[in-house]
Coordinates of C-alpha atoms in Angstrom, one line a residue:
M1 CA -159.4 26.6 81.4
R2 CA -159.7 23.7 79.0
Q3 CA -160.3 20.4 80.7
H4 CA -159.6 16.9 79.6
S5 CA -161.9 13.9 80.2
R6 CA -158.9 11.7 81.1
L7 CA -155.8 13.4 82.5
T8 CA -153.2 12.6 85.2
L9 CA -151.9 15.6 87.1
T10 CA -148.9 15.9 89.3
L11 CA -148.4 18.9 91.6
F12 CA -145.2 20.2 93.1
D13 CA -143.8 23.4 94.4
A14 CA -141.7 25.5 92.1
E15 CA -139.5 28.3 93.5
E16 CA -138.3 29.5 90.1
R17 CA -140.0 32.2 87.9
W18 CA -142.1 31.1 84.9
Q19 CA -143.1 33.4 82.1
F20 CA -146.3 32.9 80.1
G21 CA -147.4 35.3 77.5
G22 CA -145.6 38.2 79.1
R23 CA -146.8 37.4 82.6
R24 CA -144.3 36.5 85.4
V25 CA -145.6 34.0 88.0
T26 CA -143.8 33.8 91.3
G27 CA -144.3 32.1 94.7
A28 CA -145.8 28.6 95.3
T29 CA -146.8 27.4 91.8
V30 CA -148.5 24.2 90.9
A31 CA -147.3 22.8 87.6
L32 CA -149.2 20.4 85.5
W33 CA -147.5 17.9 83.3
V34 CA -149.4 16.9 80.2
T35 CA -147.8 14.1 78.3
V36 CA -149.0 13.9 74.7
A37 CA -147.2 12.0 71.9
A38 CA -144.0 11.8 74.0
E39 CA -144.0 15.6 74.4
V40 CA -144.4 17.5 77.7
A41 CA -146.3 20.7 77.9
V42 CA -146.2 22.7 81.2
I43 CA -149.2 24.5 82.5
P44 CA -148.5 26.8 85.4
W45 CA -151.4 27.4 87.7
D46 CA -150.9 30.1 90.4
V47 CA -152.5 29.1 93.7
Q48 CA -151.4 32.0 95.8
R49 CA -153.9 33.0 98.4
G50 CA -155.7 36.3 97.7
E51 CA -155.4 35.9 93.9
A52 CA -158.6 37.0 92.1
D53 CA -160.5 34.5 89.9
A54 CA -160.2 36.9 87.0
D55 CA -156.4 36.6 87.1
R56 CA -156.6 32.9 87.1
E57 CA -159.0 32.9 84.2
A58 CA -156.6 35.2 82.2
M59 CA -153.7 32.9 82.9
A60 CA -155.7 29.9 81.9
N61 CA -156.6 31.6 78.6
D62 CA -152.9 32.3 77.9
V63 CA -152.1 28.6 78.5
S64 CA -155.0 27.4 76.3
Q65 CA -153.3 29.1 73.4
H66 CA -150.5 26.6 73.6
V67 CA -152.3 23.4 74.7
T68 CA -154.9 22.1 72.2
K69 CA -156.8 18.9 71.8
L70 CA -154.6 16.0 70.7
P71 CA -155.1 12.3 70.5
A72 CA -153.9 10.6 73.7
I73 CA -152.7 7.0 74.4
G74 CA -155.7 4.8 74.8
G75 CA -158.3 7.2 73.3
K76 CA -159.0 10.9 72.4
M77 CA -158.8 13.8 74.8
R78 CA -162.1 15.7 74.5
M79 CA -162.1 19.4 75.0
K80 CA -165.0 21.2 76.6
K81 CA -165.7 23.7 73.8
T82 CA -164.6 22.7 70.3
R83 CA -162.9 19.6 68.9
R84 CA -159.8 20.5 66.9
R85 CA -156.5 18.9 66.1
T86 CA -153.3 20.9 66.0
K87 CA -149.7 20.6 67.1
V88 CA -148.3 22.0 70.2
M89 CA -146.7 25.4 69.3
R90 CA -143.6 26.5 71.1
N91 CA -142.5 30.1 71.4
E92 CA -139.8 31.9 73.2
N93 CA -142.1 32.9 76.0
F94 CA -142.9 29.3 76.9
C95 CA -140.6 28.0 79.6
R96 CA -140.2 24.3 79.9
L97 CA -139.8 22.5 83.2
P98 CA -136.5 20.6 83.7
S99 CA -136.7 16.8 83.6
R100 CA -137.8 14.8 86.6
P101 CA -134.3 13.5 87.6
E102 CA -132.9 17.0 87.4
L103 CA -135.8 18.2 89.5
L104 CA -135.1 15.7 92.2
R105 CA -131.4 16.5 92.2
S106 CA -132.2 20.2 92.7
G107 CA -134.2 19.4 95.8
E108 CA -137.6 20.3 94.5
W109 CA -139.6 17.3 95.7
L110 CA -143.0 16.2 94.5
V111 CA -145.8 17.2 96.9
E112 CA -148.6 14.9 97.9
S113 CA -151.8 16.9 98.3
P114 CA -155.6 16.4 98.2
R115 CA -155.7 18.5 95.0
R116 CA -153.7 15.9 93.2
I117 CA -156.1 13.2 94.2
Q118 CA -159.0 15.5 93.2
F119 CA -157.7 16.0 89.6
E120 CA -156.2 12.5 89.1
K121 CA -158.5 10.2 87.2
T122 CA -156.6 7.0 86.7
T123 CA -158.5 3.8 86.7
L124 CA -156.8 0.5 87.5
G125 CA -157.9 -2.5 85.4
Q126 CA -158.4 -6.1 86.5
P127 CA -155.1 -7.9 87.1
T128 CA -154.1 -10.2 84.2
E129 CA -153.2 -13.8 84.5
M130 CA -149.5 -13.0 84.0
A131 CA -149.7 -10.3 86.8
V132 CA -151.1 -12.9 89.2
A133 CA -148.4 -15.4 88.2
L134 CA -145.7 -12.8 88.6
T135 CA -147.0 -11.8 92.1
Q136 CA -147.1 -15.4 93.3
F137 CA -143.6 -16.1 91.9
F138 CA -142.2 -13.0 93.6
E139 CA -143.7 -13.9 97.0
R140 CA -142.8 -17.6 97.0
V141 CA -139.5 -17.7 95.1
V142 CA -137.9 -14.3 94.7
D143 CA -138.5 -12.5 98.0
V144 CA -136.9 -14.9 100.5
P145 CA -134.6 -12.8 102.7
G146 CA -133.4 -13.7 106.1
K147 CA -135.5 -11.0 107.6
K148 CA -138.6 -12.6 106.2
I149 CA -139.0 -14.5 109.5
G150 CA -137.2 -12.0 111.7
L151 CA -133.9 -13.9 111.9
K152 CA -130.5 -12.2 111.5
F153 CA -127.8 -14.8 110.8
V154 CA -124.3 -13.9 111.9
D155 CA -122.3 -17.1 111.3
T156 CA -122.4 -20.5 109.6
I157 CA -120.5 -23.5 111.0
F158 CA -119.9 -26.7 109.0
T159 CA -119.5 -29.8 111.1
G160 CA -120.4 -33.5 110.9
S161 CA -118.6 -36.5 109.5
T162 CA -118.3 -35.0 106.0
F163 CA -116.3 -32.0 107.3
D164 CA -114.3 -33.5 110.2
E165 CA -113.0 -36.5 108.2
S166 CA -114.8 -39.1 110.4
H167 CA -117.2 -40.4 107.8
V168 CA -117.9 -44.2 107.8
I169 CA -120.4 -46.4 106.0
G170 CA -123.8 -45.1 105.3
V171 CA -125.1 -41.8 104.2
H172 CA -122.7 -38.9 104.2
D173 CA -123.7 -36.7 107.1
A174 CA -123.0 -33.0 107.2
D175 CA -124.2 -30.6 109.8
V176 CA -124.7 -26.9 108.9
I177 CA -125.3 -24.7 111.9
L178 CA -126.9 -21.4 111.2
V179 CA -126.1 -19.0 114.0
F180 CA -128.5 -16.1 114.5
D181 CA -128.3 -13.0 116.7
R182 CA -130.0 -13.0 120.1
L183 CA -130.0 -9.2 120.1
G184 CA -128.6 -8.9 123.6
V185 CA -131.1 -11.2 125.4
D186 CA -129.7 -12.9 128.6
V187 CA -129.3 -16.6 129.0
E188 CA -130.2 -18.6 132.1
E189 CA -128.9 -22.0 133.2
V190 CA -131.6 -24.5 134.3
Q191 CA -129.9 -27.8 134.4
G192 CA -126.7 -29.5 133.3
G193 CA -126.1 -29.1 129.6
Y194 CA -129.1 -26.9 129.0
R195 CA -130.0 -23.2 129.0
V196 CA -133.2 -21.1 128.6
I197 CA -133.6 -17.7 126.9
P198 CA -136.3 -15.7 128.6
L199 CA -138.1 -13.0 126.6
R200 CA -140.1 -9.9 127.6
R201 CA -143.8 -10.0 127.1
F202 CA -145.0 -8.4 124.0
R203 CA -148.0 -6.2 124.3
V204 CA -150.0 -5.3 121.3
G205 CA -151.0 -1.6 121.1
K206 CA -151.8 1.1 118.6
R207 CA -148.2 2.4 118.6
S208 CA -146.4 -0.8 119.3
M209 CA -143.7 -2.0 116.9
R210 CA -143.7 -5.5 115.4
D211 CA -142.6 -8.2 117.7
K212 CA -138.9 -8.9 116.9
W213 CA -139.2 -12.4 118.4
R214 CA -142.3 -13.4 116.5
F215 CA -140.3 -16.2 114.8
G216 CA -139.4 -18.1 118.0
R217 CA -141.7 -17.3 120.9
S218 CA -142.8 -20.3 123.0
E219 CA -146.5 -21.1 123.4
D220 CA -146.7 -19.0 126.6
G221 CA -144.7 -16.2 125.0
A222 CA -142.1 -16.1 127.9
Y223 CA -139.2 -17.9 126.3
L224 CA -137.4 -18.4 123.0
S225 CA -138.5 -21.8 121.8
P226 CA -136.0 -24.1 119.9
L227 CA -138.9 -25.9 118.3
V228 CA -140.6 -22.7 116.9
V229 CA -137.2 -21.4 115.7
A230 CA -136.5 -24.8 114.0
W231 CA -139.9 -24.5 112.1
S232 CA -139.1 -20.9 111.1
V233 CA -135.7 -22.0 109.7
H234 CA -137.4 -24.9 108.0
R235 CA -139.7 -22.6 106.1
L236 CA -136.8 -20.4 105.1
V237 CA -134.7 -23.4 103.9
E238 CA -137.7 -25.0 102.1
R239 CA -138.4 -21.8 100.1
A240 CA -134.7 -21.2 99.3
L241 CA -134.3 -24.8 97.9
M242 CA -137.7 -25.1 96.2
M243 CA -136.0 -24.5 92.8
L244 CA -133.4 -27.3 93.4
P245 CA -135.0 -30.5 92.1
T246 CA -132.3 -32.8 93.6
A247 CA -132.9 -31.5 97.2
V248 CA -135.7 -32.8 99.4
V249 CA -136.3 -30.8 102.6
L250 CA -137.9 -33.0 105.3
A251 CA -139.9 -31.8 108.3
P252 CA -137.9 -30.8 111.4
L253 CA -137.2 -33.8 113.7
D254 CA -135.9 -33.0 117.2
G255 CA -134.8 -29.6 116.2
V256 CA -133.0 -30.7 113.0
I257 CA -134.0 -29.8 109.5
P258 CA -132.9 -32.8 107.3
V259 CA -132.1 -32.0 103.6
I260 CA -131.5 -35.0 101.3
I261 CA -129.4 -34.2 98.2
N262 CA -129.2 -36.6 95.3
D263 CA -130.5 -39.4 97.6
R264 CA -127.0 -39.7 98.9
Y265 CA -126.0 -36.8 101.0
R266 CA -127.8 -35.8 104.1
V267 CA -127.4 -32.2 105.4
N268 CA -128.7 -31.5 108.9
V269 CA -129.5 -27.8 109.2
V270 CA -129.5 -26.7 112.8
A271 CA -130.3 -23.3 114.2
A272 CA -128.2 -22.0 117.0
T273 CA -127.1 -18.9 118.8
Y274 CA -124.0 -17.9 120.8
D275 CA -123.7 -17.9 124.6
E276 CA -120.8 -15.4 125.0
S277 CA -120.5 -16.1 128.7
D278 CA -119.3 -19.7 128.3
D279 CA -118.1 -19.4 124.6
V280 CA -120.5 -22.2 123.6
L281 CA -123.4 -22.6 121.2
L282 CA -127.1 -23.0 122.1
V283 CA -128.5 -25.4 119.5
T284 CA -132.0 -26.6 118.8
R285 CA -130.9 -30.3 118.6
P286 CA -131.4 -32.2 121.9
Y287 CA -129.0 -34.8 123.3
A288 CA -129.4 -38.5 122.4
H289 CA -131.6 -40.4 124.9
D290 CA -133.0 -37.1 126.2
D291 CA -135.9 -37.3 128.6
N292 CA -137.6 -34.4 126.9
P293 CA -136.5 -33.9 123.3
G294 CA -139.5 -31.8 122.5
S295 CA -138.9 -29.2 125.1
D296 CA -140.4 -25.8 124.2
M297 CA -137.9 -23.7 126.1
M298 CA -134.6 -25.6 126.8
W299 CA -131.6 -25.2 124.4
R300 CA -128.7 -27.7 124.4
L301 CA -125.1 -26.7 124.8
G302 CA -123.1 -27.3 121.7
H303 CA -119.3 -27.6 121.9
N304 CA -118.6 -28.1 118.2
R305 CA -115.7 -25.6 118.0
H306 CA -114.0 -27.1 121.1
E307 CA -114.4 -30.6 119.8
S308 CA -112.9 -29.7 116.4
A309 CA -109.9 -28.0 118.1
L310 CA -109.3 -31.0 120.4
M311 CA -109.4 -33.4 117.4
R312 CA -106.9 -31.2 115.6
R313 CA -104.5 -31.4 118.5
M314 CA -104.8 -35.1 118.7
D315 CA -104.1 -35.4 114.9
E316 CA -101.0 -33.3 115.3
A317 CA -99.7 -35.5 118.1
D318 CA -100.3 -39.0 116.7
R319 CA -100.8 -38.2 112.9
G320 CA -104.3 -39.4 112.9
V321 CA -103.9 -42.8 114.5
R322 CA -106.5 -42.3 117.2
R323 CA -108.9 -40.8 114.6
K324 CA -108.5 -44.0 112.6
A325 CA -109.3 -46.1 115.6
Y326 CA -112.3 -43.9 116.4
R327 CA -113.7 -44.4 112.9
C328 CA -113.2 -48.2 113.1
L329 CA -115.2 -48.4 116.4
K330 CA -117.8 -46.0 115.1
A331 CA -118.4 -48.2 112.0
L332 CA -118.4 -51.3 114.1
S333 CA -121.2 -49.9 116.3
R334 CA -123.3 -49.5 113.2
V335 CA -123.0 -52.9 111.7
E336 CA -122.7 -55.0 114.9
H337 CA -126.2 -55.7 116.3
T338 CA -124.8 -56.3 119.8
L339 CA -123.7 -52.7 120.0
V340 CA -127.0 -51.1 119.1
G341 CA -127.7 -48.1 121.4
L342 CA -124.1 -47.0 121.5
T343 CA -124.1 -43.6 119.8
T344 CA -121.3 -41.8 118.0
Y345 CA -121.1 -39.2 120.8
H346 CA -120.6 -41.9 123.4
I347 CA -117.6 -43.1 121.4
K348 CA -116.3 -39.6 120.9
T349 CA -116.6 -38.9 124.6
A350 CA -114.5 -41.9 125.4
L351 CA -112.0 -40.8 122.8
F352 CA -111.8 -37.3 124.5
Y353 CA -111.2 -38.9 127.9
S354 CA -108.2 -40.8 126.5
F355 CA -106.7 -37.5 125.6
D356 CA -103.5 -36.8 127.4
A357 CA -103.1 -33.0 128.0
V358 CA -99.4 -33.3 128.8
V359 CA -98.3 -35.6 126.0
D360 CA -100.6 -34.3 123.4
S361 CA -99.6 -30.7 124.0
Q362 CA -96.4 -31.2 121.9
P363 CA -96.8 -32.2 118.3
R364 CA -94.6 -35.3 117.9
W365 CA -95.1 -38.8 116.7
Q366 CA -96.7 -41.1 119.3
R367 CA -95.6 -44.7 119.4
D368 CA -99.1 -46.0 119.9
T369 CA -100.4 -48.1 117.1
V370 CA -103.9 -48.2 115.7
D371 CA -104.7 -51.4 117.7
S372 CA -103.5 -50.0 121.0
C373 CA -105.5 -46.8 120.4
F374 CA -108.6 -48.9 119.5
M375 CA -108.3 -50.9 122.8
S376 CA -107.7 -47.7 124.7
V377 CA -110.9 -46.2 123.6
L378 CA -112.8 -49.5 124.1
S379 CA -111.4 -49.8 127.6
Q380 CA -112.4 -46.2 128.4
L381 CA -116.0 -47.0 127.2
N382 CA -116.0 -50.1 129.5
Q383 CA -115.0 -48.0 132.5
L384 CA -117.7 -45.4 131.9
L385 CA -120.4 -48.0 131.3
S386 CA -119.4 -49.9 134.4
R387 CA -119.8 -46.9 136.6
R388 CA -123.1 -46.1 134.7
H389 CA -122.0 -42.5 134.6
M390 CA -120.6 -40.8 131.5
P391 CA -120.2 -37.1 132.1
N392 CA -120.0 -34.8 129.1
F393 CA -116.3 -34.0 128.5
F394 CA -117.0 -30.3 128.3
A395 CA -120.0 -30.1 130.7
N396 CA -119.4 -32.6 133.6
D397 CA -122.7 -31.8 135.2
H398 CA -124.5 -33.5 132.3
D399 CA -124.6 -37.3 132.3
L400 CA -124.9 -38.9 128.8
L401 CA -126.3 -42.1 130.3
D402 CA -128.8 -40.4 132.6
N403 CA -131.9 -41.0 130.4
M404 CA -130.8 -44.3 128.9
E405 CA -132.7 -47.5 129.9
A406 CA -130.9 -49.5 132.6
H407 CA -131.1 -52.8 130.7
H408 CA -129.6 -51.2 127.6
V409 CA -126.7 -49.9 129.6
Q410 CA -126.2 -53.3 131.2
R411 CA -126.3 -55.1 127.8
L412 CA -123.7 -52.7 126.3
R413 CA -121.5 -53.0 129.4
T414 CA -121.5 -56.8 129.2
R415 CA -120.7 -56.9 125.5
I416 CA -117.9 -54.3 125.6
A417 CA -116.4 -55.9 128.7
F418 CA -116.3 -59.2 126.9
L419 CA -114.6 -57.6 123.9
V420 CA -112.0 -56.0 126.1
A421 CA -111.2 -59.3 127.8
N422 CA -111.1 -61.3 124.5
R423 CA -109.1 -59.8 121.7
S424 CA -109.8 -62.9 119.6
E425 CA -113.5 -62.0 119.6
I426 CA -112.7 -58.6 118.3
V427 CA -110.7 -60.1 115.4
R428 CA -113.5 -62.5 114.6
V429 CA -116.1 -59.7 114.5
L430 CA -113.9 -57.5 112.4
R431 CA -113.2 -60.3 109.9
K432 CA -116.9 -61.2 109.7
R433 CA -118.0 -57.7 109.0
T434 CA -115.1 -57.2 106.5
E435 CA -116.2 -60.2 104.5
A436 CA -119.9 -59.1 104.6
G437 CA -119.0 -55.6 103.5
R438 CA -116.8 -56.7 100.6
P439 CA -118.5 -56.2 97.2
D440 CA -119.2 -59.1 94.9
P441 CA -116.6 -59.6 92.1

């Protein structure tokens, strides 16, 4: 049979009958595709067991009458005997193979075999500069799916002052909570306001599958770590926003991935998962004044959905009067240096404790004005600070003042008690900050 110095062969099983020069070939047949000048010539080669070499040589001679030496892409195909140039002659006895898509639809699949590797003489050249650039672009920019780090996100929750209409002075804050699937792993309670997610040990073996918790295992490998999960989500967000020049992704701080957009908006990306038993979230962000904000195993309880539902009920009852008072006290705590250390969640907790479940259950106009609501929240804060005990409204076993310095609590209690007893001082502070915040004409 005539051989080519450079030829790519593809073998597959053919169940049909092929006729060459009056010969019929049946059984397992290996067909060779020779592509020359956009034309395809089929060379059947019978490989049935027990076939004599003479029959194979005769068949090869029949085929050689149709396939001759022709110039190929990238060079000339050299024949073993003589060098001649002719065209491929077609006759009625030459049966052509159906196209490749039709072959796949008919169920005749390509066969991988050592014979294909033996006859295949394809040489890969050195990668070009563009090929290297395309590969890097694909790996760093294009191919950024959620499964890249093993996470499967199931929900997205938008919270924060930008979304709950409680924004005050300063940078616009928006919290985007990315909820991922725990894949049925149980949750254990360790202390008030915290949970842990134990994992099974992963043993590396020859037949072991890839660790599905590789994106979040703690250092000892026994728990799902909020810090490791936060860094995994950080890599995902950083790669997803690398083509957005106005977005700056900062390093994770206490389980939060800050993203600054246009030097004005701050988006806090927080990873979380559901705890179906208590209908709460387990978030990577710790509490304010936490004694161990860098814990490698403890997840904080998040009550964002319950808080939003409670705020909506309050707005329906008083048409947003208490929300307005809450925003005033929140802004005052940011500009008044005597209230440093009083967090937004402290004020929101006092607001929740002023909620009347009986009165607020019916949507109707409340007669309380904004000043009475302001004093109500301030008085509630004074009571909680005086007892030095501020239990979380949704998880009473967790004290929000537990890890706060005693002298800071005493300073805040003294200042707020003075404001509650002297309304004139409140008016003076409000007017002072109003004049300071007024823009120049």
